[in-house]
Amino acid sequence: MSPGGALPDLRSLARPELAALVGELGEKPFRARQLFRWLHRNGAATLDEMTDLSRPLRAALAARTSLMTLERATEQRSVDGTIKWTWRTGDGKLIESVYMPETDRKTLCVSSQVGCALGCTFCMTGTMGLARNLTPGEIVDQVHRANRRLVELGEGPAPRPLTNLVFMGMGEPLHNFDRVKAALELLLDEDGPNFSHRHVTVSTSGLVPVMRRLGEETQVKLAVSLNATTDAQRDLLMPINRRWPIGELLAACRSFPMKQGRRITFEYVLLGGVNDTDADALRLSRLVAGIPAKVNLIPYNDNPGLGFQAPAPERVEAFHRILFDRNITAVIRKNRGADIAAACGQLAAVGATGGPRRPAAPGQGAVTLTDPGGLGY
Ligand code: SAH
Ligand code: SF4
């Protein structure tokens, strides 16, 4: 039994932990594999579904463990095929995942925390503050529930219509790294959903020491939300920059262990009249020069009340052109699901933490990070 008396969640257990549990119950090792496949390949919602496990084994599991399954609270479908789901956790928090179908891939954008502690001034999630970390089970179950629902909707074959995952939903994945890493291990397991590490991207606002761990301890791809080209400006937009400024962030990118042919994705939210000038584009091209990189230009998605505006379309084009002319690969990210507030930076489940708090005034953003992941900063 875990501290506090709560039963351990089967969905969060690592494979060796599941094997040990099944062994303690006097079962043969292959039963652990069967159970793992029910949990993570089939995304079973209840023990009752696991019909090839004996009733006594299911009863013993029910007595010693719990099984966390997210409840689908809302489903919103965009005209462009994007689907946003709100899921309710066991303790009544709301989190969001966004499905983005394209011709060659079907991607799910997953959340890693309820809210976010980092307080970027243009981001809706950032206005919520951090309510809590998600568990490994809550992270992977977004994928299981989405897969099951997509099969129902005819979006692809069972058990896994999804091909790609991006950790770009609510929260800062590297601020909850141990649980995100545990979730990645479940998601990449060949008896689970069996995603390829080439098809999984973790995005960070720049927690430099944890970026190193991501590179050493996993093989997934890295995306970095850069969003500004001077420390003065990034300090205002992303308070994390005061802890790890641009120079340190890019040094960590340069030393990130890169697999053959891989590139780091730099995300750059274009904020009209703020960071979308020709001078910004020139600085950006110099900053990323020499790093195997791709730049995703994301025109700001409006969040009323945050005080920013979308860039003029011709600014976006001019910015892109400057990068292109300097041989920087850059794409303008399509504004997906904006009609259902599913676009980047618009995720903030109403009621998840009691409603958005007022954003920090410029220069007063949260610099003190809480350390729920025990990361030592
Ligand atoms: N916390 C991580 C993962 C979330 S990714 C990170 O910040 O990288 C969310 C992405 O959406 C980030 O690249 C962020 O810069 C971008 N974003 C946030 N608010 C946005 C907005 N209003 N319009 C467009 N993009 C936004
Ligand atoms: Fe958090 Fe990322 Fe939003 Fe910044 S952009 S507040 S780090 S979710």
Tab-separated table of C-alpha atoms and ligand atoms in Angstrom:
chain	number	residue	atom	x	y	z
A	1	MET	CA	0.000	0.000	0.000
A	2	SER	CA	1.296	3.469	-0.813
A	3	PRO	CA	1.783	6.173	1.838
A	4	GLY	CA	-1.465	7.733	2.920
A	5	GLY	CA	-3.344	4.501	2.405
A	6	ALA	CA	-4.294	5.101	-1.250
A	7	LEU	CA	-4.141	1.996	-3.396
A	8	PRO	CA	-1.445	2.115	-6.093
A	9	ASP	CA	-2.781	2.912	-9.549
A	10	LEU	CA	-2.221	0.003	-11.933
A	11	ARG	CA	-2.072	2.399	-14.877
A	12	SER	CA	0.943	4.211	-13.386
A	13	LEU	CA	3.039	1.150	-12.542
A	14	ALA	CA	6.212	0.510	-14.522
A	15	ARG	CA	6.500	-2.923	-16.116
A	16	PRO	CA	8.845	-4.365	-13.467
A	17	GLU	CA	6.508	-3.134	-10.722
A	18	LEU	CA	3.573	-4.820	-12.410
A	19	ALA	CA	5.587	-8.036	-12.746
A	20	ALA	CA	6.487	-7.940	-9.045
A	21	LEU	CA	2.865	-7.411	-8.069
A	22	VAL	CA	1.615	-10.285	-10.213
A	23	GLY	CA	4.394	-12.499	-8.777
A	24	GLU	CA	3.341	-11.605	-5.222
A	25	LEU	CA	-0.158	-12.757	-6.100
A	26	GLY	CA	1.276	-16.170	-6.984
A	27	GLU	CA	0.706	-15.862	-10.716
A	28	LYS	CA	2.981	-16.927	-13.567
A	29	PRO	CA	5.085	-14.164	-15.236
A	30	PHE	CA	3.143	-14.261	-18.511
A	31	ARG	CA	0.097	-12.974	-16.624
A	32	ALA	CA	1.961	-9.720	-16.021
A	33	ARG	CA	2.431	-9.331	-19.738
A	34	GLN	CA	-1.244	-10.041	-20.359
A	35	LEU	CA	-2.201	-7.445	-17.773
A	36	PHE	CA	0.238	-4.899	-19.241
A	37	ARG	CA	-1.253	-5.400	-22.699
A	38	TRP	CA	-4.770	-4.894	-21.384
A	39	LEU	CA	-3.714	-1.700	-19.644
A	40	HIS	CA	-1.542	-0.136	-22.310
A	41	ARG	CA	-2.185	-1.790	-25.663
A	42	ASN	CA	-5.956	-2.140	-25.429
A	43	GLY	CA	-6.459	0.753	-23.045
A	44	ALA	CA	-8.910	-1.280	-20.965
A	45	ALA	CA	-11.045	1.011	-18.834
A	46	THR	CA	-11.901	-1.575	-16.151
A	47	LEU	CA	-10.618	-4.879	-14.776
A	48	ASP	CA	-13.885	-6.483	-15.943
A	49	GLU	CA	-12.791	-6.057	-19.542
A	50	MET	CA	-9.777	-8.296	-18.951
A	51	THR	CA	-11.709	-11.459	-19.644
A	52	ASP	CA	-8.730	-13.776	-20.098
A	53	LEU	CA	-7.491	-13.051	-16.575
A	54	SER	CA	-9.103	-15.333	-13.984
A	55	ARG	CA	-11.783	-13.933	-11.702
A	56	PRO	CA	-9.659	-14.586	-8.580
A	57	LEU	CA	-6.762	-12.655	-10.109
A	58	ARG	CA	-9.016	-9.749	-11.028
A	59	ALA	CA	-10.505	-9.808	-7.529
A	60	ALA	CA	-7.027	-9.798	-5.975
A	61	LEU	CA	-6.009	-6.858	-8.189
A	62	ALA	CA	-9.186	-5.004	-7.253
A	63	ALA	CA	-8.414	-5.502	-3.562
A	64	ARG	CA	-4.804	-4.315	-3.755
A	65	THR	CA	-4.801	-1.679	-6.467
A	66	SER	CA	-6.922	0.938	-8.172
A	67	LEU	CA	-7.301	1.530	-11.900
A	68	MET	CA	-7.317	5.170	-12.995
A	69	THR	CA	-9.300	5.825	-16.155
A	70	LEU	CA	-9.981	9.371	-17.319
A	71	GLU	CA	-13.581	10.297	-17.891
A	72	ARG	CA	-14.429	12.158	-21.072
A	73	ALA	CA	-16.020	15.413	-19.954
A	74	THR	CA	-16.311	17.256	-23.277
A	75	GLU	CA	-15.517	16.695	-26.930
A	76	GLN	CA	-15.301	19.589	-29.372
A	77	ARG	CA	-14.765	19.073	-33.063
A	78	SER	CA	-13.300	21.758	-35.292
A	79	VAL	CA	-14.167	22.307	-38.928
A	80	ASP	CA	-10.540	21.403	-39.776
A	81	GLY	CA	-10.783	17.909	-38.219
A	82	THR	CA	-9.105	18.855	-34.942
A	83	ILE	CA	-10.786	17.398	-31.855
A	84	LYS	CA	-10.306	18.753	-28.353
A	85	TRP	CA	-11.209	16.591	-25.395
A	86	THR	CA	-11.505	17.628	-21.802
A	87	TRP	CA	-10.880	14.744	-19.409
A	88	ARG	CA	-11.887	14.590	-15.767
A	89	THR	CA	-9.348	13.097	-13.376
A	90	GLY	CA	-10.245	10.992	-10.326
A	91	ASP	CA	-10.084	14.085	-8.120
A	92	GLY	CA	-12.219	16.185	-10.437
A	93	LYS	CA	-9.511	18.190	-12.233
A	94	LEU	CA	-9.985	18.947	-15.918
A	95	ILE	CA	-7.187	18.432	-18.422
A	96	GLU	CA	-7.129	18.667	-22.199
A	97	SER	CA	-5.757	16.781	-25.188
A	98	VAL	CA	-5.957	17.830	-28.815
A	99	TYR	CA	-6.108	15.517	-31.834
A	100	MET	CA	-4.695	16.838	-35.097
A	101	PRO	CA	-5.145	14.654	-38.176
A	102	GLU	CA	-2.973	15.220	-41.236
A	103	THR	CA	-2.593	13.180	-44.392
A	104	ASP	CA	0.581	11.417	-43.271
A	105	ARG	CA	0.115	11.362	-39.486
A	106	LYS	CA	-2.372	11.536	-36.656
A	107	THR	CA	-0.986	13.462	-33.726
A	108	LEU	CA	-2.195	13.844	-30.160
A	109	CYS	CA	-1.069	16.838	-28.117
A	110	VAL	CA	-1.005	15.710	-24.477
A	111	SER	CA	-0.968	17.545	-21.161
A	112	SER	CA	1.619	16.886	-18.464
A	113	GLN	CA	0.320	19.046	-15.604
A	114	VAL	CA	-2.929	20.625	-14.419
A	115	GLY	CA	-2.040	24.225	-15.225
A	116	CYS	CA	1.556	25.443	-15.367
A	117	ALA	CA	3.829	27.198	-12.889
A	118	LEU	CA	5.902	29.098	-15.408
A	119	GLY	CA	3.572	31.995	-16.093
A	120	CYS	CA	4.458	32.889	-19.684
A	121	THR	CA	2.517	36.075	-20.234
A	122	PHE	CA	0.986	35.149	-23.632
A	123	CYS	CA	-0.158	31.637	-22.673
A	124	MET	CA	-3.607	30.792	-21.316
A	125	THR	CA	-2.325	27.783	-19.380
A	126	GLY	CA	0.249	30.061	-17.815
A	127	THR	CA	-2.478	32.238	-16.343
A	128	MET	CA	-3.841	29.286	-14.349
A	129	GLY	CA	-0.867	28.619	-12.134
A	130	LEU	CA	0.021	25.035	-11.300
A	131	ALA	CA	-2.649	22.925	-9.584
A	132	ARG	CA	-0.712	19.685	-9.609
A	133	ASN	CA	1.410	17.286	-11.626
A	134	LEU	CA	-0.245	14.552	-13.636
A	135	THR	CA	0.636	10.956	-12.758
A	136	PRO	CA	2.143	8.620	-15.363
A	137	GLY	CA	-1.259	6.895	-15.569
A	138	GLU	CA	-3.045	10.193	-16.244
A	139	ILE	CA	-0.550	11.098	-18.938
A	140	VAL	CA	-0.757	7.765	-20.785
A	141	ASP	CA	-4.508	7.448	-20.340
A	142	GLN	CA	-5.049	10.583	-22.463
A	143	VAL	CA	-3.539	8.522	-25.280
A	144	HIS	CA	-5.595	5.413	-24.487
A	145	ARG	CA	-8.900	7.286	-24.246
A	146	ALA	CA	-8.133	9.182	-27.462
A	147	ASN	CA	-7.239	5.980	-29.326
A	148	ARG	CA	-10.411	4.267	-28.211
A	149	ARG	CA	-12.575	7.232	-29.129
A	150	LEU	CA	-10.873	7.613	-32.516
A	151	VAL	CA	-11.599	3.973	-33.327
A	152	GLU	CA	-15.256	4.626	-32.473
A	153	LEU	CA	-15.248	7.672	-34.746
A	154	GLY	CA	-13.755	5.673	-37.621
A	155	GLU	CA	-10.522	7.692	-37.647
A	156	GLY	CA	-8.256	4.638	-37.846
A	157	PRO	CA	-7.723	0.987	-36.993
A	158	ALA	CA	-7.749	-0.447	-33.469
A	159	PRO	CA	-5.943	-0.424	-31.198
A	160	ARG	CA	-3.983	2.669	-32.175
A	161	PRO	CA	-5.104	5.222	-34.748
A	162	LEU	CA	-2.584	7.734	-33.362
A	163	THR	CA	0.869	7.800	-34.954
A	164	ASN	CA	2.547	10.760	-33.206
A	165	LEU	CA	2.589	12.393	-29.800
A	166	VAL	CA	3.615	15.895	-28.805
A	167	PHE	CA	3.930	17.009	-25.189
A	168	MET	CA	2.651	20.485	-25.984
A	169	GLY	CA	-0.606	20.553	-24.069
A	170	MET	CA	-1.148	21.999	-20.619
A	171	GLY	CA	1.906	22.157	-18.419
A	172	GLU	CA	5.679	22.086	-18.642
A	173	PRO	CA	6.733	18.453	-19.171
A	174	LEU	CA	10.230	19.007	-17.802
A	175	HIS	CA	8.767	20.450	-14.611
A	176	ASN	CA	7.223	17.000	-14.056
A	177	PHE	CA	10.041	15.042	-15.591
A	178	ASP	CA	10.088	11.841	-13.555
A	179	ARG	CA	6.428	11.154	-14.264
A	180	VAL	CA	6.699	12.187	-17.901
A	181	LYS	CA	9.657	9.832	-18.281
A	182	ALA	CA	7.688	6.982	-16.676
A	183	ALA	CA	4.816	7.728	-19.078
A	184	LEU	CA	7.193	7.717	-22.055
A	185	GLU	CA	8.445	4.273	-21.045
A	186	LEU	CA	4.871	2.961	-21.042
A	187	LEU	CA	4.031	4.635	-24.352
A	188	LEU	CA	7.140	3.333	-26.120
A	189	ASP	CA	6.809	-0.223	-24.787
A	190	GLU	CA	6.319	-2.763	-27.567
A	191	ASP	CA	3.569	-4.460	-25.542
A	192	GLY	CA	1.931	-1.072	-25.007
A	193	PRO	CA	1.062	1.500	-27.664
A	194	ASN	CA	4.552	0.966	-29.106
A	195	PHE	CA	5.182	4.508	-30.336
A	196	SER	CA	8.516	5.078	-32.011
A	197	HIS	CA	10.749	7.618	-30.225
A	198	ARG	CA	11.068	9.312	-33.609
A	199	HIS	CA	7.374	10.125	-33.396
A	200	VAL	CA	7.312	11.566	-29.888
A	201	THR	CA	8.305	15.174	-29.148
A	202	VAL	CA	8.665	16.803	-25.744
A	203	SER	CA	8.448	20.593	-25.705
A	204	THR	CA	10.037	22.757	-23.045
A	205	SER	CA	10.142	26.419	-22.182
A	206	GLY	CA	13.798	25.897	-21.276
A	207	LEU	CA	14.490	24.071	-17.995
A	208	VAL	CA	18.150	23.663	-18.846
A	209	PRO	CA	19.260	21.038	-16.271
A	210	VAL	CA	16.278	18.831	-17.075
A	211	MET	CA	16.899	19.138	-20.823
A	212	ARG	CA	20.174	17.352	-20.159
A	213	ARG	CA	18.324	14.557	-18.383
A	214	LEU	CA	15.829	14.286	-21.243
A	215	GLY	CA	18.735	13.828	-23.652
A	216	GLU	CA	20.544	11.295	-21.493
A	217	GLU	CA	17.599	9.272	-20.208
A	218	THR	CA	15.230	9.169	-23.186
A	219	GLN	CA	15.462	9.098	-26.957
A	220	VAL	CA	12.508	11.276	-27.824
A	221	LYS	CA	12.711	14.483	-29.820
A	222	LEU	CA	13.152	17.927	-28.310
A	223	ALA	CA	11.216	21.104	-29.010
A	224	VAL	CA	12.153	24.392	-27.344
A	225	SER	CA	9.822	27.359	-26.980
A	226	LEU	CA	12.201	30.230	-27.715
A	227	ASN	CA	9.737	33.016	-28.501
A	228	ALA	CA	12.187	35.920	-28.148
A	229	THR	CA	15.677	36.829	-29.293
A	230	THR	CA	16.956	39.097	-26.523
A	231	ASP	CA	17.123	38.349	-22.817
A	232	ALA	CA	15.387	41.630	-22.026
A	233	GLN	CA	12.384	40.604	-24.073
A	234	ARG	CA	12.371	36.932	-23.123
A	235	ASP	CA	12.561	37.898	-19.427
A	236	LEU	CA	9.257	39.711	-19.867
A	237	LEU	CA	7.502	37.056	-21.937
A	238	MET	CA	8.854	33.949	-20.223
A	239	PRO	CA	9.922	34.420	-16.601
A	240	ILE	CA	11.926	31.168	-16.742
A	241	ASN	CA	14.445	33.133	-18.820
A	242	ARG	CA	15.632	34.928	-15.688
A	243	ARG	CA	16.779	31.570	-14.370
A	244	TRP	CA	18.186	30.144	-17.612
A	245	PRO	CA	18.786	32.915	-20.131
A	246	ILE	CA	19.017	32.483	-23.895
A	247	GLY	CA	22.776	31.837	-23.938
A	248	GLU	CA	22.483	28.930	-21.490
A	249	LEU	CA	19.409	27.596	-23.235
A	250	LEU	CA	21.096	27.524	-26.631
A	251	ALA	CA	24.257	26.007	-25.157
A	252	ALA	CA	22.080	23.190	-23.802
A	253	CYS	CA	20.567	22.783	-27.275
A	254	ARG	CA	24.020	22.621	-28.855
A	255	SER	CA	25.086	19.871	-26.461
A	256	PHE	CA	21.811	17.940	-26.649
A	257	PRO	CA	22.627	14.393	-27.822
A	258	MET	CA	21.228	14.290	-31.336
A	259	LYS	CA	20.495	11.142	-33.241
A	260	GLN	CA	21.522	10.994	-36.877
A	261	GLY	CA	19.354	13.217	-39.043
A	262	ARG	CA	17.442	14.726	-36.140
A	263	ARG	CA	16.717	18.362	-35.583
A	264	ILE	CA	15.595	20.409	-32.631
A	265	THR	CA	12.326	22.246	-33.185
A	266	PHE	CA	12.326	25.852	-32.026
A	267	GLU	CA	8.879	27.258	-31.452
A	268	TYR	CA	8.499	30.966	-31.918
A	269	VAL	CA	5.154	32.564	-31.141
A	270	LEU	CA	4.808	35.691	-33.270
A	271	LEU	CA	3.269	38.442	-31.150
A	272	GLY	CA	2.108	41.391	-33.260
A	273	GLY	CA	4.313	44.466	-32.684
A	274	VAL	CA	6.317	42.701	-29.961
A	275	ASN	CA	8.713	40.116	-31.397
A	276	ASP	CA	7.818	40.046	-35.093
A	277	THR	CA	10.164	42.663	-36.561
A	278	ASP	CA	12.842	42.128	-39.205
A	279	ALA	CA	15.458	42.701	-36.509
A	280	ASP	CA	13.949	39.849	-34.458
A	281	ALA	CA	14.048	37.540	-37.469
A	282	LEU	CA	17.701	38.415	-38.129
A	283	ARG	CA	18.639	37.800	-34.495
A	284	LEU	CA	16.733	34.531	-34.517
A	285	SER	CA	18.599	33.353	-37.602
A	286	ARG	CA	21.915	34.132	-35.892
A	287	LEU	CA	20.908	32.427	-32.644
A	288	VAL	CA	20.002	29.112	-34.250
A	289	ALA	CA	22.733	29.132	-36.899
A	290	GLY	CA	24.821	25.990	-36.599
A	291	ILE	CA	22.225	24.029	-34.628
A	292	PRO	CA	20.436	21.296	-36.609
A	293	ALA	CA	17.106	23.004	-36.229
A	294	LYS	CA	13.685	23.653	-37.602
A	295	VAL	CA	11.773	26.782	-36.599
A	296	ASN	CA	8.018	26.622	-36.111
A	297	LEU	CA	6.543	30.077	-36.439
A	298	ILE	CA	3.251	30.198	-34.546
A	299	PRO	CA	1.142	33.305	-35.156
A	300	TYR	CA	-0.266	34.268	-31.765
A	301	ASN	CA	-3.603	32.693	-31.000
A	302	ASP	CA	-5.740	35.242	-29.309
A	303	ASN	CA	-6.411	34.917	-25.602
A	304	PRO	CA	-8.628	37.828	-24.646
A	305	GLY	CA	-7.351	39.790	-21.703
A	306	LEU	CA	-3.671	38.897	-22.034
A	307	GLY	CA	-2.903	42.100	-23.926
A	308	PHE	CA	-1.302	40.678	-27.059
A	309	GLN	CA	-2.393	40.634	-30.653
A	310	ALA	CA	-1.837	38.438	-33.681
A	311	PRO	CA	0.862	39.580	-36.120
A	312	ALA	CA	-0.153	41.050	-39.479
A	313	PRO	CA	-0.082	38.330	-42.168
A	314	GLU	CA	2.534	40.252	-44.163
A	315	ARG	CA	4.773	40.388	-41.070
A	316	VAL	CA	4.562	36.612	-40.761
A	317	GLU	CA	5.560	36.280	-44.414
A	318	ALA	CA	8.434	38.749	-44.091
A	319	PHE	CA	9.719	37.029	-40.937
A	320	HIS	CA	9.589	33.663	-42.654
A	321	ARG	CA	11.361	35.031	-45.711
A	322	ILE	CA	14.274	36.388	-43.657
A	323	LEU	CA	14.840	32.953	-42.110
A	324	PHE	CA	14.425	31.210	-45.454
A	325	ASP	CA	16.978	33.500	-47.103
A	326	ARG	CA	19.464	32.538	-44.412
A	327	ASN	CA	18.925	28.811	-44.982
A	328	ILE	CA	17.000	28.298	-41.776
A	329	THR	CA	14.224	25.747	-42.181
A	330	ALA	CA	11.084	27.429	-40.945
A	331	VAL	CA	7.423	26.594	-41.232
A	332	ILE	CA	4.423	28.739	-40.388
A	333	ARG	CA	2.286	26.587	-38.176
A	334	LYS	CA	-1.302	26.267	-39.236
A	335	ASN	CA	-3.682	27.683	-36.730
A	336	ARG	CA	-5.563	24.503	-35.930
A	337	GLY	CA	-8.758	24.213	-33.988
A	338	ALA	CA	-8.908	27.926	-33.187
A	339	ASP	CA	-12.714	27.805	-33.470
A	340	ILE	CA	-12.755	25.451	-30.459
A	341	ALA	CA	-9.925	27.152	-28.494
A	342	ALA	CA	-7.690	24.124	-29.103
A	343	ALA	CA	-4.812	26.029	-30.676
A	344	CYS	CA	-1.387	26.438	-29.043
A	345	GLY	CA	-1.510	28.353	-25.819
A	346	GLN	CA	-5.301	28.385	-25.596
A	347	LEU	CA	-5.615	25.377	-23.317
A	348	ALA	CA	-7.016	26.279	-19.945
A	349	ALA	CA	-9.814	24.035	-18.810
A	350	VAL	CA	-12.302	26.284	-17.097
A	351	GLY	CA	-12.697	25.178	-13.524
A	352	ALA	CA	-9.519	23.109	-13.552
A	353	THR	CA	-7.923	25.232	-10.890
A	354	GLY	CA	-10.777	27.492	-10.001
A	355	GLY	CA	-10.423	29.703	-13.078
A	356	PRO	CA	-7.652	31.779	-14.589
A	357	ARG	CA	-5.783	34.115	-12.296
A	358	ARG	CA	-4.804	37.515	-13.511
A	359	PRO	CA	-1.659	37.403	-15.597
A	360	ALA	CA	1.464	38.912	-14.064
A	361	ALA	CA	2.204	42.474	-15.047
A	362	PRO	CA	5.277	42.836	-17.259
A	363	GLY	CA	8.376	42.439	-15.152
A	364	GLN	CA	6.522	40.771	-12.305
A	365	GLY	CA	6.076	37.256	-13.617
A	366	ALA	CA	6.669	34.298	-11.341
A	367	VAL	CA	10.377	33.632	-11.094
A	368	THR	CA	10.254	31.371	-8.079
A	369	LEU	CA	9.463	27.890	-9.232
A	370	THR	CA	7.813	25.456	-6.968
A	371	ASP	CA	9.548	22.114	-7.207
A	372	PRO	CA	6.857	19.453	-7.210
A	373	GLY	CA	8.983	17.089	-9.262
A	374	GLY	CA	11.840	17.124	-6.744
A	375	LEU	CA	14.227	18.399	-9.384
A	376	GLY	CA	16.263	20.501	-7.031
A	377	TYR	CA	15.958	24.050	-8.280
B	1	SAH	N1	5.350	24.208	-21.513
B	1	SAH	C1	5.884	23.671	-22.718
B	1	SAH	C2	4.908	22.794	-23.430
B	1	SAH	C3	3.644	23.516	-23.900
B	1	SAH	S1	3.851	23.809	-25.555
B	1	SAH	C4	6.408	24.780	-23.589
B	1	SAH	O1	6.083	25.926	-23.338
B	1	SAH	O2	7.153	24.470	-24.516
B	1	SAH	C5	2.818	25.154	-25.829
B	1	SAH	C6	3.356	25.947	-27.014
B	1	SAH	O3	2.383	26.922	-27.340
B	1	SAH	C7	4.639	26.693	-26.667
B	1	SAH	O4	5.539	26.640	-27.753
B	1	SAH	C8	4.154	28.123	-26.470
B	1	SAH	O5	5.180	29.032	-26.779
B	1	SAH	C9	2.995	28.184	-27.431
B	1	SAH	N2	1.989	29.164	-27.057
B	1	SAH	C10	1.615	29.524	-25.810
B	1	SAH	N3	0.651	30.481	-25.867
B	1	SAH	C11	0.414	30.692	-27.188
B	1	SAH	C12	-0.499	31.540	-27.900
B	1	SAH	N4	-1.361	32.313	-27.262
B	1	SAH	N5	-0.471	31.510	-29.256
B	1	SAH	C13	0.372	30.677	-29.905
B	1	SAH	N6	1.219	29.847	-29.297
B	1	SAH	C14	1.245	29.864	-27.947
B	2	SF4	FE1	3.719	26.852	-19.265
B	2	SF4	FE2	4.557	26.360	-21.784
B	2	SF4	FE3	2.405	27.960	-21.317
B	2	SF4	FE4	4.865	28.801	-20.677
B	2	SF4	S1	4.107	28.349	-22.759
B	2	SF4	S2	3.036	28.985	-19.362
B	2	SF4	S3	5.835	26.936	-19.997
B	2	SF4	S4	2.556	25.793	-20.887
